[in-house]
Amino acid sequence: MRIGIIGGGAIGLLFASHLSEKHRVTLYTHTEDQASIINRDGIRLIEDGESRLLTGIISKGLDEGISGEDLLIVAVKQYHLPQVLPWINGIQVPLLFLQNGFGHISYLKRLQSPAIYLGVVEHGAMKHDGNTVEHTGLGITRIASFKGELEQLSLVNGRIDHFPFKKSEDYHSMLMDKLVVNAVINPLTAILEVENGGLITNAFYYQLFQDLFEEISDILEVRNKTESFEHVKSVCMATAENRSSMLKDLENGRRTEIDAILGHVLSEAKSKGKSDCLTSSLYRMVKGKESQGG
Amino acid sequence: MRIGIIGGGAIGLLFASHLSEKHRVTLYTHTEDQASIINRDGIRLIEDGESRLLTGIISKGLDEGISGEDLLIVAVKQYHLPQVLPWINGIQVPLLFLQNGFGHISYLKRLQSPAIYLGVVEHGAMKHDGNTVEHTGLGITRIASFKGELEQLSLVNGRIDHFPFKKSEDYHSMLMDKLVVNAVINPLTAILEVENGGLITNAFYYQLFQDLFEEISDILEVRNKTESFEHVKSVCMATAENRSSMLKDLENGRRTEIDAILGHVLSEAKSKGKSDCLTSSLYRMVKGKESQGG
């Protein structure tokens, strides 16, 4: 299959390198520079301490336009979607969106493609440079349909080593589960400057962890709170050594995904008239640190 | 006058060096080492970029006992008071306590001295080493009576350059004003890792600053909120370049005064059944960082 991936960040590079084993991959990058480096040197994938060079991948600047793909995977951050949409608005090929939160859902209705899928990435990935990505945590990619038949997406049926896909029935609950995990773990680790495991092992941080889960699960009206809490906790422990993406973003003076994550929770709280003291405080702390430039 | 000062921290060293200009000062330290360094080399005071060596000061380890003083100034942190009290319990000389918060008030009733005074230090001071202190911000020391006549405390009548004293009528409101300032500025600057001025100049931090003041002034039932808010804000701007003591304590892996400051606010909230969301969250953040050892 001919797969186009939009976005040369950690997730875009991770998907390009793994999918290139079974598919013809074109990676659409924001800058021409990154595209030419990848065309010249390939993509280096670091996995289990070993480094592999993947060459078959073609790369192009997005502004050259998109053509001849059977599937387009949109792997840019939610806040970069507005720059990408003009290129995919009228396109008829199936689309797979990998953004966090719910901010992107409102855009999807405007797209003309008959098949639109949503994905949630549970892999750990770190971009070292323009053509090097490290697979820091083996996870899965959950995929649900927003529009069209999920069965027609051959991606979820084929097998790729170290890169499993899993079907989800309901995109809303799939995105919600990921949102709750991100909304609790990311802001706390970013402000407290600890690895994910610190939220469980430090007794004071664990109280904040519980309080924030309580507030957020109440705002988002999470159905099975006990199960959801245990899920967030298990993710925290499974990734105990990891520094969350939001913590790394602040450490590197980069923009965070706080608006797609806590921003959404806050607008839900507002529309439902629910109390959001801890959520809004953490939102302001992260926005403030972000505006300091790390 | 023969003045004994208990505590060889920043405040103890600052008071010893300034008071030694007009008084016979004995500094009672926790360690014999610090006492012998001060007896050998004196105390170095850095002020306005100039360094002065003050030699006339005698220093002793506290466990040698206290004798022959006309006034005893207790300049240890609130959480070190329990170690000091056995030495001053039965003593009859006037006592001046310089701790933050209200945690020390409960101890005072047990003391036998007929004259007990309370002080609030608005100087900026940084201890460089065992016998070097920098006067980082010229302020005043407010003094009120807890027991006995304030007029009899000659300290508040005499003049010392760069070291003014001011009488306060009511110790409760004097401590309260300082508590509100500390309770708003210290935890926020410690967690956000900014200089005091950052709380005003960063729009997101200023929202947190306002929210925390609102919550704390409500819990402590501050009478004139507008005036009190402007006071906290003016302190923030007057010390814009300073890193708060709590921020410095966390940076250096030292214990903070969070229990004397937010701990008191939380117990007030509990006894009055007031909401304390932001206060308790910041308390947990600081306690958590403290337990990480900075």
Coordinates of C-alpha atoms in Angstrom, one line a residue:
Chain A
M1 CA 0.0 0.0 0.0
R2 CA 1.2 3.6 -0.6
I3 CA 1.1 5.4 2.7
G4 CA 1.6 9.1 3.1
I5 CA 2.6 10.4 6.6
I6 CA 2.2 14.1 7.3
G7 CA 4.6 15.3 10.1
G8 CA 8.3 14.7 10.7
G9 CA 8.1 14.7 14.5
A10 CA 8.7 11.7 16.8
I11 CA 5.4 10.0 15.9
G12 CA 5.7 10.7 12.1
L13 CA 9.3 9.3 12.0
L14 CA 8.3 6.3 14.2
F15 CA 5.4 5.4 11.9
A16 CA 7.4 6.0 8.7
S17 CA 10.2 3.7 9.8
H18 CA 8.0 0.8 10.9
L19 CA 5.4 1.1 8.1
S20 CA 8.2 1.2 5.5
E21 CA 8.9 -2.5 6.2
K22 CA 5.6 -3.5 4.5
H23 CA 4.5 -0.4 2.6
R24 CA 5.7 2.4 0.2
V25 CA 6.0 5.3 2.6
T26 CA 6.2 9.0 1.7
L27 CA 6.9 11.3 4.7
Y28 CA 5.6 14.9 4.2
T29 CA 7.7 17.3 6.3
H30 CA 7.2 20.9 7.3
T31 CA 10.7 21.9 6.1
E32 CA 12.5 21.0 2.8
D33 CA 15.7 20.6 4.8
Q34 CA 14.3 17.7 6.8
A35 CA 13.0 16.1 3.6
S36 CA 16.3 16.3 1.9
I37 CA 18.2 14.8 4.9
I38 CA 15.8 11.8 4.9
N39 CA 16.1 11.3 1.2
R40 CA 19.9 11.4 1.4
D41 CA 20.5 9.4 4.6
G42 CA 17.2 7.6 5.3
I43 CA 15.6 7.4 8.8
R44 CA 17.6 5.9 11.7
L45 CA 15.4 3.9 14.1
I46 CA 16.8 3.2 17.6
E47 CA 15.0 0.2 19.2
D48 CA 16.0 -2.1 22.1
G49 CA 19.4 -0.4 22.1
E50 CA 20.0 -1.3 18.4
S51 CA 20.1 1.2 15.6
R52 CA 18.7 0.4 12.1
L53 CA 18.9 2.6 9.0
L54 CA 15.7 2.6 6.9
T55 CA 16.3 3.8 3.4
G56 CA 13.3 3.1 1.1
I57 CA 11.4 6.1 2.5
I58 CA 10.7 9.1 0.2
S59 CA 10.3 12.5 1.8
K60 CA 8.8 15.7 0.5
G61 CA 8.0 19.2 1.9
L62 CA 4.2 19.3 2.4
D63 CA 4.0 22.4 0.3
E64 CA 4.9 20.3 -2.8
G65 CA 1.4 18.9 -2.3
I66 CA 0.1 15.4 -1.8
S67 CA -0.5 12.8 -4.5
G68 CA -0.9 9.1 -5.2
E69 CA -1.5 7.8 -1.7
D70 CA -3.8 5.0 -0.6
L71 CA -3.8 6.2 3.0
L72 CA -2.8 9.5 4.6
I73 CA -1.7 9.5 8.2
V74 CA -1.8 12.9 9.9
A75 CA 0.9 12.8 12.6
V76 CA 1.2 16.5 13.5
K77 CA 0.4 18.1 16.9
Q78 CA -3.2 19.3 17.3
Y79 CA -2.0 22.9 17.2
H80 CA -0.4 22.4 13.8
L81 CA -3.5 21.0 12.1
P82 CA -4.7 24.3 10.8
Q83 CA -1.6 24.5 8.6
V84 CA -2.2 21.0 7.3
L85 CA -5.9 21.1 6.6
P86 CA -5.7 23.1 3.3
W87 CA -3.7 20.3 1.8
I88 CA -6.2 17.5 2.7
N89 CA -9.5 19.3 2.6
G90 CA -10.6 18.2 -0.8
I91 CA -8.7 14.9 -0.9
Q92 CA -10.6 11.6 -1.4
V93 CA -8.1 9.1 0.1
P94 CA -8.7 7.6 3.5
L95 CA -7.3 9.7 6.4
L96 CA -6.0 8.6 9.8
F97 CA -5.6 11.3 12.5
L98 CA -3.3 10.7 15.5
Q99 CA -3.8 13.8 17.6
N100 CA -4.4 13.9 21.4
G101 CA -7.6 15.4 22.9
F102 CA -10.8 16.3 21.0
G103 CA -9.7 19.6 19.5
H104 CA -9.4 18.0 16.0
I105 CA -12.8 16.4 15.9
S106 CA -14.5 19.6 15.0
Y107 CA -12.3 19.9 11.8
L108 CA -13.1 16.4 10.5
K109 CA -16.7 17.1 9.5
R110 CA -15.5 19.6 6.9
L111 CA -13.3 17.1 5.1
Q112 CA -14.4 15.4 1.9
S113 CA -12.7 12.1 2.3
P114 CA -15.3 9.2 2.6
A115 CA -13.1 7.3 5.1
I116 CA -11.8 9.1 8.2
Y117 CA -10.1 7.1 11.1
L118 CA -8.8 8.2 14.5
G119 CA -5.8 6.7 16.2
V120 CA -4.4 6.8 19.7
V121 CA -0.7 6.1 20.0
E122 CA 0.6 4.4 23.1
H123 CA 4.2 4.0 22.0
G124 CA 7.0 6.0 23.6
A125 CA 9.0 7.8 21.0
M126 CA 11.8 10.4 21.1
K127 CA 13.1 12.4 18.1
H128 CA 16.9 12.8 18.4
D129 CA 17.3 14.8 15.2
G130 CA 15.7 15.3 11.7
N131 CA 16.1 11.7 10.7
T132 CA 16.6 9.8 14.0
V133 CA 13.9 8.5 16.2
E134 CA 14.1 6.3 19.3
H135 CA 11.3 3.8 20.1
T136 CA 11.5 4.4 23.9
G137 CA 8.4 2.4 24.8
L138 CA 6.7 -0.4 22.9
G139 CA 3.0 0.1 23.0
I140 CA 0.1 -0.2 20.6
T141 CA -1.9 2.1 18.2
R142 CA -5.6 2.0 18.8
I143 CA -7.7 2.8 15.7
A144 CA -11.4 3.6 15.5
S145 CA -13.6 4.8 12.7
F146 CA -15.0 8.3 12.6
K147 CA -16.5 7.8 9.1
G148 CA -16.4 4.7 6.9
E149 CA -15.7 1.0 7.4
L150 CA -12.8 0.2 9.8
E151 CA -12.5 -3.2 8.0
Q152 CA -11.4 -1.4 4.8
L153 CA -8.3 -0.1 6.6
S154 CA -5.9 -3.0 5.9
L155 CA -3.4 -1.4 8.3
V156 CA -5.3 -2.8 11.3
N157 CA -5.4 -6.3 9.8
G158 CA -1.7 -6.7 8.7
R159 CA 1.1 -7.5 11.2
I160 CA 4.3 -5.5 11.8
D161 CA 6.8 -6.6 14.4
H162 CA 7.1 -4.2 17.4
F163 CA 4.2 -2.1 15.9
P164 CA 0.8 -3.6 16.7
F165 CA -2.6 -2.0 15.8
K166 CA -5.8 -2.7 17.7
K167 CA -9.4 -1.9 16.6
S168 CA -11.6 0.2 18.9
E169 CA -15.4 0.1 18.5
D170 CA -16.1 3.7 19.7
Y171 CA -13.7 6.5 18.9
H172 CA -15.1 8.7 21.6
S173 CA -14.3 6.4 24.5
M174 CA -11.0 5.6 22.9
L175 CA -10.0 9.3 22.8
M176 CA -11.5 9.8 26.3
D177 CA -9.4 7.1 27.9
K178 CA -6.2 8.6 26.4
L179 CA -7.3 12.1 27.4
V180 CA -7.8 11.1 31.0
V181 CA -4.3 9.6 31.1
N182 CA -2.7 12.6 29.5
A183 CA -4.7 15.1 31.5
V184 CA -3.6 13.6 34.8
I185 CA 0.0 12.5 34.1
N186 CA 1.3 15.3 31.8
P187 CA 0.5 18.5 33.7
L188 CA 1.6 17.1 37.1
T189 CA 4.9 15.6 35.8
A190 CA 5.5 18.9 33.9
I191 CA 5.0 21.1 36.9
L192 CA 6.6 18.8 39.6
E193 CA 9.4 17.9 37.2
V194 CA 9.3 14.2 37.9
E195 CA 9.3 11.0 35.9
N196 CA 5.8 9.4 35.6
G197 CA 6.6 7.0 38.4
G198 CA 7.2 9.8 40.9
L199 CA 3.4 10.6 40.9
I200 CA 2.9 7.2 42.5
T201 CA 5.9 6.8 44.7
N202 CA 5.9 10.3 46.3
A203 CA 3.1 10.3 48.9
F204 CA 2.3 14.0 48.4
Y205 CA 2.3 13.8 44.6
Y206 CA 0.1 10.7 44.8
Q207 CA -2.5 12.8 46.7
L208 CA -2.4 15.4 43.9
F209 CA -2.6 12.6 41.4
Q210 CA -5.8 11.3 43.1
D211 CA -7.3 14.8 43.5
L212 CA -6.7 15.6 39.9
F213 CA -8.2 12.3 38.7
E214 CA -11.2 12.9 40.8
E215 CA -11.8 16.4 39.5
I216 CA -11.2 15.5 35.8
S217 CA -13.2 12.2 35.8
D218 CA -16.0 14.2 37.4
I219 CA -15.8 17.0 34.7
L220 CA -15.6 14.4 31.8
E221 CA -18.2 12.3 33.4
V222 CA -16.1 9.1 33.2
R223 CA -18.4 6.1 33.4
N224 CA -16.3 3.5 35.4
K225 CA -14.1 5.7 37.6
T226 CA -12.5 2.8 39.5
E227 CA -11.4 1.1 36.3
S228 CA -10.3 4.3 34.7
F229 CA -8.2 5.3 37.8
E230 CA -6.5 1.9 37.8
H231 CA -5.8 2.3 34.1
V232 CA -4.1 5.8 34.6
K233 CA -2.1 4.4 37.6
S234 CA -1.0 1.3 35.6
V235 CA 0.2 3.6 32.7
C236 CA 2.1 5.7 35.2
M237 CA 3.8 2.6 36.6
A238 CA 4.5 1.0 33.2
T239 CA 6.2 4.2 32.1
A240 CA 7.7 4.9 35.6
E241 CA 11.1 5.9 34.2
N242 CA 9.7 8.1 31.4
R243 CA 9.6 11.9 31.4
S244 CA 6.3 12.9 30.0
S245 CA 6.1 14.7 26.6
M246 CA 4.8 17.8 28.4
L247 CA 7.7 17.8 30.8
K248 CA 10.2 17.4 27.9
D249 CA 8.4 20.2 26.0
L250 CA 8.8 22.6 28.9
E251 CA 12.4 21.6 29.5
N252 CA 13.2 22.3 25.9
G253 CA 11.2 25.6 25.8
R254 CA 8.8 24.1 23.3
R255 CA 5.1 24.6 23.0
T256 CA 3.1 21.9 24.9
E257 CA -0.2 20.2 24.1
I258 CA -1.9 21.8 27.2
D259 CA -4.7 23.4 25.2
A260 CA -5.6 20.1 23.5
I261 CA -5.5 18.4 26.9
L262 CA -6.5 20.5 29.9
G263 CA -7.9 23.2 27.6
H264 CA -10.6 20.7 26.5
V265 CA -11.3 19.6 30.1
L266 CA -11.7 23.3 31.2
S267 CA -14.2 24.0 28.4
E268 CA -16.2 20.9 29.4
A269 CA -16.2 22.1 33.0
K270 CA -17.4 25.5 31.9
S271 CA -20.2 24.1 29.8
K272 CA -21.3 21.8 32.5
G273 CA -20.8 24.3 35.4
K274 CA -18.4 21.9 37.2
S275 CA -15.7 23.0 39.6
D276 CA -12.2 22.9 38.1
C277 CA -9.9 24.5 40.7
L278 CA -7.0 22.1 40.3
T279 CA -7.3 21.7 36.6
S280 CA -7.4 25.5 36.0
S281 CA -4.5 26.1 38.4
L282 CA -2.3 23.5 36.6
Y283 CA -3.4 24.9 33.2
R284 CA -2.2 28.3 34.3
M285 CA 1.1 26.9 35.7
V286 CA 1.9 25.2 32.4
K287 CA 0.8 28.1 30.2
G288 CA 2.9 30.4 32.4
K289 CA 6.0 28.2 32.1
E290 CA 5.4 27.8 28.4
S291 CA 5.3 31.6 28.0
Q292 CA 8.6 31.9 29.9
G293 CA 10.0 29.8 27.1
G294 CA 10.9 26.9 29.4
Chain B
M1 CA 23.0 46.2 76.3
R2 CA 24.1 42.6 76.3
I3 CA 22.1 40.8 73.6
G4 CA 22.1 37.1 73.0
I5 CA 21.0 35.9 69.6
I6 CA 20.0 32.2 69.2
G7 CA 20.6 30.9 65.7
G8 CA 23.5 31.2 63.2
G9 CA 21.3 31.3 60.1
A10 CA 21.0 34.3 57.7
I11 CA 18.7 36.2 60.1
G12 CA 20.9 35.4 63.2
L13 CA 24.1 36.5 61.4
L14 CA 22.4 39.7 60.0
F15 CA 21.1 40.7 63.5
A16 CA 24.4 39.9 65.2
S17 CA 26.5 42.0 62.7
H18 CA 24.2 45.0 62.9
L19 CA 23.4 45.0 66.6
S20 CA 27.1 44.5 67.4
E21 CA 27.7 48.1 66.4
K22 CA 25.9 49.4 69.5
H23 CA 25.6 46.3 71.8
R24 CA 27.6 43.4 73.2
V25 CA 26.4 40.5 71.2
T26 CA 26.7 36.8 71.9
L27 CA 25.6 34.5 69.0
Y28 CA 24.4 31.1 70.2
T29 CA 24.9 28.6 67.3
H30 CA 23.8 25.0 66.8
T31 CA 27.3 23.7 66.1
E32 CA 30.5 24.3 68.0
D33 CA 32.3 24.6 64.6
Q34 CA 30.4 27.6 63.5
A35 CA 31.0 29.3 66.9
S36 CA 34.7 28.8 66.7
I37 CA 34.9 30.1 63.1
I38 CA 33.0 33.3 64.2
N39 CA 35.3 33.7 67.3
R40 CA 38.4 33.3 65.2
D41 CA 37.4 35.3 62.0
G42 CA 34.4 37.4 63.1
I43 CA 31.3 37.8 60.9
R44 CA 31.6 39.2 57.4
L45 CA 28.6 41.4 56.4
I46 CA 28.1 42.1 52.7
E47 CA 26.0 45.3 52.1
D48 CA 25.6 47.5 49.1
G49 CA 28.4 45.5 47.4
E50 CA 30.8 46.3 50.2
S51 CA 32.2 43.7 52.7
R52 CA 32.8 44.5 56.3
L53 CA 34.4 42.3 59.0
L54 CA 32.8 42.5 62.4
T55 CA 35.0 41.1 65.2
G56 CA 33.6 42.1 68.6
I57 CA 31.0 39.3 68.5
I58 CA 31.3 36.4 70.9
S59 CA 29.9 33.0 69.7
K60 CA 29.0 29.9 71.7
G61 CA 27.3 26.6 71.0
L62 CA 23.8 26.7 72.5
D63 CA 24.5 23.6 74.5
E64 CA 27.0 25.5 76.6
G65 CA 23.9 27.3 78.0
I66 CA 22.7 30.9 78.1
S67 CA 23.9 33.4 80.7
G68 CA 24.2 37.1 81.4
E69 CA 22.0 38.6 78.7
D70 CA 19.7 41.6 78.9
L71 CA 17.8 40.5 75.9
L72 CA 17.5 37.2 74.0
I73 CA 16.6 37.2 70.3
V74 CA 15.4 33.8 69.0
A75 CA 16.3 33.7 65.3
V76 CA 15.8 30.0 64.5
K77 CA 13.3 28.7 62.0
Q78 CA 9.9 27.7 63.5
Y79 CA 10.6 24.0 63.1
H80 CA 13.8 24.3 65.2
L81 CA 12.1 26.0 68.2
P82 CA 11.5 22.7 70.0
Q83 CA 15.3 22.2 70.3
V84 CA 15.7 25.7 71.6
L85 CA 12.9 25.9 74.2
P86 CA 14.5 23.8 76.9
W87 CA 17.3 26.4 77.1
I88 CA 14.9 29.4 77.5
N89 CA 12.0 27.8 79.4
G90 CA 12.9 29.0 82.9
I91 CA 14.9 32.1 81.8
Q92 CA 13.8 35.5 83.1
V93 CA 15.3 37.8 80.5
P94 CA 13.2 39.5 77.9
L95 CA 12.7 37.4 74.8
L96 CA 12.2 38.4 71.1
F97 CA 10.9 35.8 68.7
L98 CA 11.4 36.3 64.9
Q99 CA 9.6 33.3 63.4
N100 CA 7.1 33.3 60.5
G101 CA 3.5 32.2 60.9
F102 CA 1.7 31.5 64.1
G103 CA 3.2 28.1 65.0
H104 CA 5.4 29.5 67.7
I105 CA 2.6 31.4 69.6
S106 CA 1.4 28.3 71.3
Y107 CA 4.8 27.8 72.9
L108 CA 5.1 31.3 74.3
K109 CA 2.5 30.8 77.0
R110 CA 4.7 28.1 78.7
L111 CA 7.7 30.4 79.0
Q112 CA 8.5 32.1 82.4
S113 CA 10.0 35.3 81.1
P114 CA 7.9 38.4 82.1
A115 CA 8.6 40.1 78.8
I116 CA 8.0 38.4 75.5
Y117 CA 8.1 40.3 72.2
L118 CA 7.4 39.2 68.6
G119 CA 9.2 40.4 65.5
V120 CA 8.6 40.3 61.8
V121 CA 11.8 40.7 59.6
E122 CA 11.3 42.4 56.3
H123 CA 15.0 42.4 55.4
G124 CA 16.4 40.3 52.6
A125 CA 19.4 38.2 53.9
M126 CA 21.4 35.4 52.4
K127 CA 23.9 33.3 54.3
H128 CA 27.0 32.5 52.2
D129 CA 28.8 30.4 54.8
G130 CA 29.1 29.9 58.5
N131 CA 30.3 33.5 59.2
T132 CA 29.3 35.4 56.0
V133 CA 25.9 37.0 55.5
E134 CA 24.7 39.3 52.7
H135 CA 22.1 42.0 53.3
T136 CA 20.3 41.5 50.0
G137 CA 17.3 43.8 50.8
L138 CA 17.1 46.7 53.2
G139 CA 13.8 46.5 55.1
I140 CA 12.6 47.0 58.6
T141 CA 12.0 44.8 61.7
R142 CA 8.5 45.3 63.1
I143 CA 8.2 44.5 66.8
A144 CA 5.0 44.0 68.9
S145 CA 4.5 42.9 72.5
F146 CA 3.1 39.5 73.4
K147 CA 3.6 40.0 77.1
G148 CA 5.1 43.0 78.9
E149 CA 5.7 46.7 78.0
L150 CA 7.1 47.4 74.5
E151 CA 8.5 50.7 75.8
Q152 CA 10.9 48.8 78.0
L153 CA 12.5 47.2 74.9
S154 CA 15.3 49.8 74.2
L155 CA 16.0 48.2 70.9
V156 CA 12.9 49.8 69.3
N157 CA 14.0 53.2 70.6
G158 CA 17.7 53.2 69.6
R159 CA 18.8 53.9 66.0
I160 CA 21.1 51.7 64.0
D161 CA 22.1 52.6 60.3
H162 CA 20.6 50.2 57.7
F163 CA 18.7 48.4 60.5
P164 CA 15.5 50.2 61.5
F165 CA 12.9 48.9 64.0
K166 CA 9.3 49.8 64.1
K167 CA 6.7 49.3 66.8
S168 CA 3.5 47.5 66.1
E169 CA 0.4 47.9 68.3
D170 CA -1.1 44.4 67.7
Y171 CA 1.1 41.4 67.3
H172 CA -1.7 39.3 65.7
S173 CA -2.3 41.7 62.7
M174 CA 1.5 42.2 62.4
L175 CA 2.1 38.4 62.1
M176 CA -1.0 38.1 59.9
D177 CA 0.2 40.7 57.4
K178 CA 3.5 38.9 57.1
L179 CA 1.8 35.5 56.8
V180 CA -0.4 36.6 53.9
V181 CA 2.7 37.9 52.1
N182 CA 4.6 34.7 52.7
A183 CA 1.6 32.4 52.0
V184 CA 1.0 33.9 48.6
I185 CA 4.6 34.7 47.4
N186 CA 6.6 31.8 48.8
P187 CA 4.8 28.7 47.6
L188 CA 4.0 30.1 44.1
T189 CA 7.6 31.2 43.4
A190 CA 8.9 27.9 44.8
I191 CA 6.8 25.8 42.5
L192 CA 6.9 28.0 39.4
E193 CA 10.7 28.6 40.0
V194 CA 10.5 32.4 39.3
E195 CA 11.8 35.5 41.0
N196 CA 9.1 37.4 43.0
G197 CA 8.5 39.8 40.2
G198 CA 7.5 37.0 37.8
L199 CA 4.3 36.5 39.7
I200 CA 3.2 40.0 38.5
T201 CA 4.7 40.2 35.0
N202 CA 3.6 36.7 33.8
A203 CA -0.1 37.0 33.0
F204 CA -0.8 33.3 33.9
Y205 CA 1.2 33.5 37.1
Y206 CA -0.7 36.7 38.1
Q207 CA -4.0 34.9 37.8
L208 CA -2.7 32.2 40.2
F209 CA -1.4 35.0 42.4
Q210 CA -4.9 36.6 42.5
D211 CA -6.6 33.3 43.0
L212 CA -4.3 32.2 45.9
F213 CA -4.7 35.6 47.6
E214 CA -8.5 35.4 47.3
E215 CA -8.6 31.9 48.8
I216 CA -6.1 32.7 51.6
S217 CA -7.5 36.1 52.6
D218 CA -10.9 34.4 52.8
I219 CA -9.6 31.6 55.0
L220 CA -7.7 34.0 57.3
E221 CA -10.7 36.4 57.2
V222 CA -8.4 39.3 56.3
R223 CA -10.3 42.6 57.2
N224 CA -9.3 45.0 54.4
K225 CA -8.8 42.7 51.4
T226 CA -8.0 45.5 48.8
E227 CA -5.4 47.1 51.0
S228 CA -3.9 43.7 51.9
F229 CA -3.8 42.6 48.2
E230 CA -2.0 45.9 47.2
H231 CA 0.5 45.3 50.1
V232 CA 1.4 41.7 48.9
K233 CA 1.6 43.1 45.3
S234 CA 3.9 45.9 46.4
V235 CA 6.2 43.5 48.3
C236 CA 6.4 41.4 45.1
M237 CA 7.4 44.3 43.0
A238 CA 9.8 45.8 45.6
T239 CA 11.6 42.4 45.7
A240 CA 11.1 41.6 42.0
E241 CA 14.6 40.3 41.5
N242 CA 14.7 38.2 44.6
R243 CA 14.3 34.5 44.8
S244 CA 12.1 33.7 47.7
S245 CA 13.4 31.8 50.7
M246 CA 11.2 28.9 49.9
L247 CA 12.5 28.7 46.3
K248 CA 16.0 28.8 47.6
D249 CA 15.3 26.2 50.2
L250 CA 14.0 23.8 47.6
E251 CA 16.8 24.6 45.2
N252 CA 19.3 23.7 47.9
G253 CA 17.4 20.6 49.1
R254 CA 16.7 22.2 52.4
R255 CA 13.6 22.0 54.6
T256 CA 11.1 24.8 53.9
E257 CA 8.8 26.8 56.2
I258 CA 5.7 25.4 54.4
D259 CA 4.2 24.0 57.6
A260 CA 4.5 27.3 59.5
I261 CA 3.1 29.2 56.5
L262 CA 0.5 27.1 54.4
G263 CA 0.2 24.5 57.2
H264 CA -1.3 27.2 59.4
V265 CA -3.6 28.4 56.7
L266 CA -4.8 24.9 56.1
S267 CA -5.6 24.2 59.7
E268 CA -7.5 27.6 59.8
A269 CA -9.5 26.5 56.7
K270 CA -10.3 23.1 58.3
S271 CA -11.5 24.6 61.6
K272 CA -13.6 27.1 59.8
G273 CA -14.8 24.7 57.1
K274 CA -13.6 26.9 54.3
S275 CA -12.5 25.6 50.8
D276 CA -8.7 25.4 50.4
C277 CA -8.2 23.7 47.0
L278 CA -5.3 25.9 45.7
T279 CA -3.7 26.2 49.2
S280 CA -3.7 22.4 49.8
S281 CA -2.5 21.7 46.3
L282 CA 0.5 24.0 46.7
Y283 CA 1.1 22.6 50.1
R284 CA 1.3 19.1 48.6
M285 CA 3.5 20.3 45.8
V286 CA 6.0 21.9 48.1
K287 CA 6.0 19.0 50.6
G288 CA 6.5 16.6 47.7
K289 CA 9.5 18.6 46.3
E290 CA 10.9 18.9 49.9
S291 CA 10.7 15.1 50.3
Q292 CA 12.5 14.6 47.0
G293 CA 15.3 16.5 48.6
G294 CA 15.2 19.3 46.1

